CSV table of C-alpha atoms and ligand atoms in Angstrom, one decimal:
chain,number,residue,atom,x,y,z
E,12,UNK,CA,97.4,82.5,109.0
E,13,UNK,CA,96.5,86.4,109.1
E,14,UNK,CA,97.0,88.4,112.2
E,15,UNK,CA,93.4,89.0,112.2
E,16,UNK,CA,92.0,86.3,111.8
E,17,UNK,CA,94.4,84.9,114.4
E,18,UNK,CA,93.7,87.7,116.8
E,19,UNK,CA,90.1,87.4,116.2
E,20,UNK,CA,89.6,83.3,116.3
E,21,UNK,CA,90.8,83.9,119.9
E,22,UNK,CA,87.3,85.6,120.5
E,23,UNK,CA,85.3,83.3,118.5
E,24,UNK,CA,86.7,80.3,120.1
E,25,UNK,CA,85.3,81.5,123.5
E,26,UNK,CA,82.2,82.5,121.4
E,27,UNK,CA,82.3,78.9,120.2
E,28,UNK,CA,83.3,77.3,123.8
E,29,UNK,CA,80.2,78.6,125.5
E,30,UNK,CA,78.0,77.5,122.5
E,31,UNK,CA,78.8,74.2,122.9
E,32,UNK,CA,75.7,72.2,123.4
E,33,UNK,CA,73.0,74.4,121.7
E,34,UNK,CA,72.4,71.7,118.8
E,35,UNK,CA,68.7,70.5,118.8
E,36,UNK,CA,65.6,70.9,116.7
E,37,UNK,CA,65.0,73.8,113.7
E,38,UNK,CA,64.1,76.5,116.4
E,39,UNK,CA,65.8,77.8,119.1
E,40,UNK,CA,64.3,76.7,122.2
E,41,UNK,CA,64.5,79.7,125.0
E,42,UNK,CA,67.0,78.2,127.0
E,43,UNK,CA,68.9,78.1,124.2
E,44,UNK,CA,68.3,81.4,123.3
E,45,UNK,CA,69.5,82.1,126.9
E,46,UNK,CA,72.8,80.5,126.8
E,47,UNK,CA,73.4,82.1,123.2
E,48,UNK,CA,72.6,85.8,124.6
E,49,UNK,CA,75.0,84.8,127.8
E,50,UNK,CA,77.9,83.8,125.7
E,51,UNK,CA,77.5,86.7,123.2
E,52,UNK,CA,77.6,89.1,126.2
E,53,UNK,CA,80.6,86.4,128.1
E,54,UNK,CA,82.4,87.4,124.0
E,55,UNK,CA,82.0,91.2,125.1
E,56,UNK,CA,79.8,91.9,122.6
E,57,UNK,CA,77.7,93.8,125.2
E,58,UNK,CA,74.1,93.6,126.4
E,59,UNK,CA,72.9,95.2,123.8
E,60,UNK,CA,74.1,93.7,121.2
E,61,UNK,CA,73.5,90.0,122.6
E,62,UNK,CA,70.0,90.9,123.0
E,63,UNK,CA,69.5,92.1,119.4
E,64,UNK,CA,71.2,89.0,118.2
E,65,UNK,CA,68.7,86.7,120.3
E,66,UNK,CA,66.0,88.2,119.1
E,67,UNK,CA,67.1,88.1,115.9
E,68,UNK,CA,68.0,84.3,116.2
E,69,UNK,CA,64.7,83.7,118.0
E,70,UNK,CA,62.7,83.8,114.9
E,71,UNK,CA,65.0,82.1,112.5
E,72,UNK,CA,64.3,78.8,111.7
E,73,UNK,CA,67.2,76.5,111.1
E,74,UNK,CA,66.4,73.8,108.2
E,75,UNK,CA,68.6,71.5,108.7
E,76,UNK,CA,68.6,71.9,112.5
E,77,UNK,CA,70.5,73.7,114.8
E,78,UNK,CA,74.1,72.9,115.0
E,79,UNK,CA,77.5,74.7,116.0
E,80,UNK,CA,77.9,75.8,112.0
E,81,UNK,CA,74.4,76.6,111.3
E,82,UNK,CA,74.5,78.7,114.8
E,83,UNK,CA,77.7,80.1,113.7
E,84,UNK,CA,76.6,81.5,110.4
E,85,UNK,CA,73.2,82.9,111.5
E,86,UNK,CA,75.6,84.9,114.7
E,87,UNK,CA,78.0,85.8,111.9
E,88,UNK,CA,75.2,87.1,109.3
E,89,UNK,CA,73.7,89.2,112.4
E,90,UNK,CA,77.1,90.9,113.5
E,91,UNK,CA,78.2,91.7,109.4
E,92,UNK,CA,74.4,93.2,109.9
E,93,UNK,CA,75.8,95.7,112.7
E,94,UNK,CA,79.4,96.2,112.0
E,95,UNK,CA,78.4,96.8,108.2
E,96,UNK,CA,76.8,100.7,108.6
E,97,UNK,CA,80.1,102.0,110.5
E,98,UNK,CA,82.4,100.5,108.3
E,99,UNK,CA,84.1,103.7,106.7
E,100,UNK,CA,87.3,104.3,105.9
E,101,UNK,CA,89.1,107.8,106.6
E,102,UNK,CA,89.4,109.5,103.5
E,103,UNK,CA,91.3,112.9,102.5
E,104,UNK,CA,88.6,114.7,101.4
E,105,UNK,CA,89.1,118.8,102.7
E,106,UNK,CA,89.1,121.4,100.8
E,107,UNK,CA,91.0,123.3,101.5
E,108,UNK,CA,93.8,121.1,102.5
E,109,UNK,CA,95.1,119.9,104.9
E,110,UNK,CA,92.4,117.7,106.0
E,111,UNK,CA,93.3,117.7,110.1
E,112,UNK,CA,93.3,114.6,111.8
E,113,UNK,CA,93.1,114.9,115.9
E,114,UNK,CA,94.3,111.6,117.1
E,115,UNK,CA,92.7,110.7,120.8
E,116,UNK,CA,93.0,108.2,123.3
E,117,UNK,CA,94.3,107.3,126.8
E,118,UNK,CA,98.0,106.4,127.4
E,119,UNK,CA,99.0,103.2,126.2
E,120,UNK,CA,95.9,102.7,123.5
E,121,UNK,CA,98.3,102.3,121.0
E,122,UNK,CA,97.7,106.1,119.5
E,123,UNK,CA,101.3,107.0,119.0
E,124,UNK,CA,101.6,103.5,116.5
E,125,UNK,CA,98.0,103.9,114.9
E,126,UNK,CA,99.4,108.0,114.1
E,127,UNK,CA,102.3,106.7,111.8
E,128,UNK,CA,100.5,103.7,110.3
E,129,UNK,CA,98.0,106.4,109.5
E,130,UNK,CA,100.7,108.3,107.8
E,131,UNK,CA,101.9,105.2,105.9
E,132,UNK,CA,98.5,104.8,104.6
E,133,UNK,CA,98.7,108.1,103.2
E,134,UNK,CA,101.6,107.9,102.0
E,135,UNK,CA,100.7,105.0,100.1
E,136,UNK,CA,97.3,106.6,99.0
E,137,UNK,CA,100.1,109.3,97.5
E,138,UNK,CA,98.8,112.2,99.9
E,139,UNK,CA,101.6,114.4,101.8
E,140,UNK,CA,101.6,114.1,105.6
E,141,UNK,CA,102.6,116.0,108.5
E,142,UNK,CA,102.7,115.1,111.9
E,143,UNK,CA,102.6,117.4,115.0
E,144,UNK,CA,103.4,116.0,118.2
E,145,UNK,CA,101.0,117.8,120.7
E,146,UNK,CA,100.9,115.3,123.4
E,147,UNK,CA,104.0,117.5,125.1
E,148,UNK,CA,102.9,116.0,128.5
E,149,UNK,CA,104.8,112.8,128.0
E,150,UNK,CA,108.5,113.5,126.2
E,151,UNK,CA,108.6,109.8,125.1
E,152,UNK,CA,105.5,110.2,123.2
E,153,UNK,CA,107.5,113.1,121.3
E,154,UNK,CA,110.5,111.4,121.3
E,155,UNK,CA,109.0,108.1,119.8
E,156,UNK,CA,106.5,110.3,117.3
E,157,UNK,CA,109.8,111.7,116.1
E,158,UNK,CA,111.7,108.3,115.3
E,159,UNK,CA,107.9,107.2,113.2
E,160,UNK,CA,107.8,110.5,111.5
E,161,UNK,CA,112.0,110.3,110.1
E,162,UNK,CA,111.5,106.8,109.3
E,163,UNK,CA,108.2,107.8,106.9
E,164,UNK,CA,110.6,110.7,106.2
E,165,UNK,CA,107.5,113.3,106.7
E,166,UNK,CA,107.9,116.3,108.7
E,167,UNK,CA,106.7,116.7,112.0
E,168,UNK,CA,105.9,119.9,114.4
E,169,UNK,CA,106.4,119.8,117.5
E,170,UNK,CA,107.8,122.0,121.0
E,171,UNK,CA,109.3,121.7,123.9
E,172,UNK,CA,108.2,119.4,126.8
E,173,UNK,CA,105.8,121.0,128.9
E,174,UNK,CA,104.7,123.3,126.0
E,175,UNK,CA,101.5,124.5,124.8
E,176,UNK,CA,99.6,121.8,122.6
E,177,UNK,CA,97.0,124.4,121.0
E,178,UNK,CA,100.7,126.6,119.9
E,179,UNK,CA,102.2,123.8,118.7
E,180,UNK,CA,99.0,123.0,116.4
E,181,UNK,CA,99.0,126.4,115.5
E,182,UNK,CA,102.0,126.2,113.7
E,183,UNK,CA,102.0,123.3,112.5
E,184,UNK,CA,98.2,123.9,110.7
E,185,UNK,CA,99.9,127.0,109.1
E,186,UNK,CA,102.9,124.8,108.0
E,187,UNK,CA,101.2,122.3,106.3
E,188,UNK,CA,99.0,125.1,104.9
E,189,UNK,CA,102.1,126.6,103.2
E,190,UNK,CA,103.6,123.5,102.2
E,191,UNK,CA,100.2,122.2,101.0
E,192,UNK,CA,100.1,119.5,103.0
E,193,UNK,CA,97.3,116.9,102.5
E,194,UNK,CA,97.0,115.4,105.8
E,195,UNK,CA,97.9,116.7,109.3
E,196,UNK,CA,97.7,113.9,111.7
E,197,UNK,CA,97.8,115.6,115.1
E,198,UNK,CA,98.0,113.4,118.1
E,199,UNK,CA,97.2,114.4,121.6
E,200,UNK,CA,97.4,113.7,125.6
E,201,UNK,CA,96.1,111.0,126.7
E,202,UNK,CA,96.1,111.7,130.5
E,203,UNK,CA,92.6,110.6,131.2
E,204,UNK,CA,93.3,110.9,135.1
E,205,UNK,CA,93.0,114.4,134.8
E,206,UNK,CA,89.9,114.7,132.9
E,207,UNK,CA,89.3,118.6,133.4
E,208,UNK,CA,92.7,119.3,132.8
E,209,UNK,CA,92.7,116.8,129.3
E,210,UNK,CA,89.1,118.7,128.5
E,211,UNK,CA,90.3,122.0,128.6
E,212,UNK,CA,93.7,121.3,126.6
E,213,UNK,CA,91.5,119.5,123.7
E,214,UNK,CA,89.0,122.1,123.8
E,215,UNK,CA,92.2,124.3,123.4
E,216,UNK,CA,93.2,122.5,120.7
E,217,UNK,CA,89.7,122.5,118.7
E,218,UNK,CA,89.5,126.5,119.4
E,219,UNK,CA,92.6,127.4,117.8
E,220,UNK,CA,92.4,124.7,115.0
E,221,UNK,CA,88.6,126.4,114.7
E,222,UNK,CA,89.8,129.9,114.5
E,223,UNK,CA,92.2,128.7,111.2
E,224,UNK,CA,89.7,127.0,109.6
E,225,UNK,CA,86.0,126.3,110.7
E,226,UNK,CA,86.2,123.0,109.6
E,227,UNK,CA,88.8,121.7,111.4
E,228,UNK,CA,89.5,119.2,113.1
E,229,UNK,CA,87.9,117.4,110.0
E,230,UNK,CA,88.4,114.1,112.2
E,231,UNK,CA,88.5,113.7,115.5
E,232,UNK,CA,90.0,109.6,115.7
E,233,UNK,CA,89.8,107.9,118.9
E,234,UNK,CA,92.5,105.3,119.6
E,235,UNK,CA,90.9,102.0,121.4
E,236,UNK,CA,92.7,99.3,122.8
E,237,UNK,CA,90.6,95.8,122.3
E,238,UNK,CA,92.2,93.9,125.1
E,239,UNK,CA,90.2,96.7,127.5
E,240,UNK,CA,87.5,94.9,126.7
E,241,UNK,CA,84.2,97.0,128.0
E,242,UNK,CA,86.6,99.4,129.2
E,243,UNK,CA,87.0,100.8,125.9
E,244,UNK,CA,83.6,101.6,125.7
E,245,UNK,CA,83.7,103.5,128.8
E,246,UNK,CA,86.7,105.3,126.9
E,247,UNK,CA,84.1,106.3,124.3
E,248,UNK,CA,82.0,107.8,126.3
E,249,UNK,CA,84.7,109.8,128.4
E,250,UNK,CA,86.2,110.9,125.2
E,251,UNK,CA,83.2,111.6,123.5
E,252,UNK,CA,82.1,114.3,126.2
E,253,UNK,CA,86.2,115.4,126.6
E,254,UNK,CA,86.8,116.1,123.1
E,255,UNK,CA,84.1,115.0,120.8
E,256,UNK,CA,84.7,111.8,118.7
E,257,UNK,CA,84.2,111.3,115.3
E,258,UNK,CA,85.7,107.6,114.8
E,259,UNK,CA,86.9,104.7,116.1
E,260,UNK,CA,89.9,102.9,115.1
E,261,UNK,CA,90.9,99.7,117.1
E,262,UNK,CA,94.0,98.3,117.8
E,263,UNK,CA,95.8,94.8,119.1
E,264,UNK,CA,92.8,93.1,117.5
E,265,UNK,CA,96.0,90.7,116.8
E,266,UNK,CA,96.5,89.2,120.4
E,267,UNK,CA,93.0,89.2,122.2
E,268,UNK,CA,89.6,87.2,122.8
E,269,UNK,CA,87.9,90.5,123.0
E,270,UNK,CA,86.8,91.2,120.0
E,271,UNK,CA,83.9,91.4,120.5
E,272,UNK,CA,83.8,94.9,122.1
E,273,UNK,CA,84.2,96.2,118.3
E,274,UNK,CA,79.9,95.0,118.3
E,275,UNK,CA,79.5,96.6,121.4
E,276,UNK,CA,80.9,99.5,120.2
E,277,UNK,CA,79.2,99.6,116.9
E,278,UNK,CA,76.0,98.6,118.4
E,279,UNK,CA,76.1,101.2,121.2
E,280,UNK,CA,77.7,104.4,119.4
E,281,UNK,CA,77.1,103.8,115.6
E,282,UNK,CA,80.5,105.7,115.3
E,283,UNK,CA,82.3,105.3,112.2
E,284,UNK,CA,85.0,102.5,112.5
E,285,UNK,CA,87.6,103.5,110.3
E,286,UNK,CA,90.4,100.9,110.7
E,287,UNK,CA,91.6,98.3,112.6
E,288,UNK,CA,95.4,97.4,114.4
E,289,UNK,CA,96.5,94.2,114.0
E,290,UNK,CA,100.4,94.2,115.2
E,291,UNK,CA,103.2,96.7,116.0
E,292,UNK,CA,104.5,97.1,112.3
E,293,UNK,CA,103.4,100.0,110.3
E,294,UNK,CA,101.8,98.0,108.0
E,295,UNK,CA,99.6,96.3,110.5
E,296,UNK,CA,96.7,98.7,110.0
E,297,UNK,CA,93.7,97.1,108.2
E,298,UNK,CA,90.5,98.4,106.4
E,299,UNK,CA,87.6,97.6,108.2
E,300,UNK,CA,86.0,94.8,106.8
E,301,UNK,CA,82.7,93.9,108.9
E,302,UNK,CA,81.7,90.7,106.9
E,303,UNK,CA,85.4,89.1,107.5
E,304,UNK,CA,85.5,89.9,111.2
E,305,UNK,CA,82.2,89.2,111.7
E,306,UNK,CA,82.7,85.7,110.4
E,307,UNK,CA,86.2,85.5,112.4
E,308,UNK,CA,84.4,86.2,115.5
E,309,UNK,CA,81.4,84.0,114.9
M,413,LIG,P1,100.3,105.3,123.0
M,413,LIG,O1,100.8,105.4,124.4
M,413,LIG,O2,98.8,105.2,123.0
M,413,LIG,O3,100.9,106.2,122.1
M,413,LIG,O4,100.7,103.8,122.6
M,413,LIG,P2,101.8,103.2,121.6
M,413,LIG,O5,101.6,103.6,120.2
M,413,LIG,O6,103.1,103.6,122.2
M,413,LIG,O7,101.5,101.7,121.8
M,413,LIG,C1,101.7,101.0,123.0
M,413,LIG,C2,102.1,99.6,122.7
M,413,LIG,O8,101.1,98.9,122.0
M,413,LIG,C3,103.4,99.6,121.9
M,413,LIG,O9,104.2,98.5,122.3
M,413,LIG,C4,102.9,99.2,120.5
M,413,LIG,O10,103.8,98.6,119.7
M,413,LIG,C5,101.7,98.3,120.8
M,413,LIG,N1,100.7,98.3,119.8
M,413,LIG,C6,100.1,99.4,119.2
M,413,LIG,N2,99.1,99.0,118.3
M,413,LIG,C7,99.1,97.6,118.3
M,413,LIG,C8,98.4,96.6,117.6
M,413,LIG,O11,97.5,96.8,116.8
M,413,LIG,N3,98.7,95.3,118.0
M,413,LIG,C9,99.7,95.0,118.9
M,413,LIG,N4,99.9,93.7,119.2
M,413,LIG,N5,100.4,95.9,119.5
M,413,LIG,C10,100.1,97.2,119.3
């Protein structure tokens, strides 16, 4: 079957697994209630969101009794009811153009991927793309952004090892204003064990981009890894006082039983989720559909 719905099944069997033995009368009793909020939370769906769903659940009344389907649905019909307002793709919308596109995210997220599957999607959507490579910490990361970018056969900007992020943006914002680029997907370092250091070279990065056009960065897209599990909401809230964060998109949802943390995440930040990884290819990048993975998981 899909990736997805592979990826995610992993999370709802352990959903499933610790539901086992809920079925009873038309009501949830409270030890039921109990065991559901644990397993939601053991699904890393978070505290919060657990207890939003068992209060939810506590006052439904099940008709035909409670069973693993009829449990199943009701979870499913209360996590579509959280994922639904985030669920927003990115769209080129500037004006003027180029629409920038900071890409964020710790080492390893999958940021570097997600940044050309990004540009594929553009591509498709038949918008131009540039790419500028200003994590110039890590020479692979240039290196390998720079193998994506000639296979897409887009341009990409980018300096020397060791050089300055916020010059190489520079350029590259006046090179896709010239060329009339629609999209400038810029990715970024993702050295999170130096936060101060990381801090100041985004903040670089947004004061330059700012001084060439006020709007920009138009997104600021922060790369999660699902198999951190509640990690990668800690991520969110590192990144959201390092750099600012304007959405979420998710990646290896394809190979992992946590799920879940895309609830958590909803649940807790009410960013924007614009997309979703499922796989290493380029096309493996998926809209955001909240009532499928919302059944998935449940
Ligand atoms: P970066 O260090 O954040 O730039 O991460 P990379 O883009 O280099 O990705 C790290 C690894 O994760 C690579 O092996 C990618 O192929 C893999 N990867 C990225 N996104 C996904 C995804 O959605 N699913 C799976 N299974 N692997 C992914």
């Amino acid at each position: 079957t899909d990736r997805l719905l592979g990826g995610l099944r992993k999370t709802s069997e352990r959903l499933t697994e610790n539901l086992a033995g809920l079925a009873g009368g038309t009501r949830l009793t409270d030890a039921q209630l109990d065991d559901l909020e644990d397993a939601l939370i053991l699904s890393d769906l978070g505290p919060r969101a657990a207890s939003r769903i068992r209060a939810k659940l506590a006052s439904a009344r099940f008709e035909k009794g409670v069973d693993e389907a009829a449990l199943a649905e009701a979870v499913a019909e209360e996590i579509a009811a959280i994922l639904r307002p985030v669920a927003k793709p990115l769209e080129i919308v500037a004006f003027p153009r180029p629409q920038v596109i900071l890409v964020i995210g710790v080492n390893g997220s999958g940021k570097t991927t997600t940044i050309a599957k990004l540009a594929h999607l553009f591509q498709e959507q038949d918008y131009s793309v540039m790419l500028a490579a200003g994590d110039t910490f890590r020479a692979a990361a240039i290196g390998q952004l720079r193998v994506w970018a000639d296979r897409l056969g887009i341009e990409i900007v980018s300096g020397a090892e060791g050089g300055d992020p916020a010059s190489i943006v520079f350029d590259a914002v006046k090179a896709a204003t010239d060329k009339g680029i629609d999209a400038l997907i810029v990715d970024t370092a993702g050295r999170l064990q130096n936060k101060r250091e990381l801090m100041d070279e985004l903040a670089k990065v947004r004061r330059v981009l700012g001084r060439l056009n006020p709007e920009a960065p138009h997104d600021v897209v922060l790369v999660l890894d699902a198999t951190n599990g509640q990690n990668a909401l800690q991520q969110i809230e590192t990144f959201k006082e390092v750099a600012g964060v304007s959405g979420l998109i998710m990646t290896k949802l394809d190979g992992t039983a946590r799920g879940g943390v895309l609830v958590a995440a909803a649940e807790q930040y009410g960013l924007p989720i614009h997309a979703i990884g499922v796989g290493e290819k380029i096309d493996d990048l998926r809209p955001f559909d909240p009532d499928l993975v919302a059944r998935v998981i449940a």
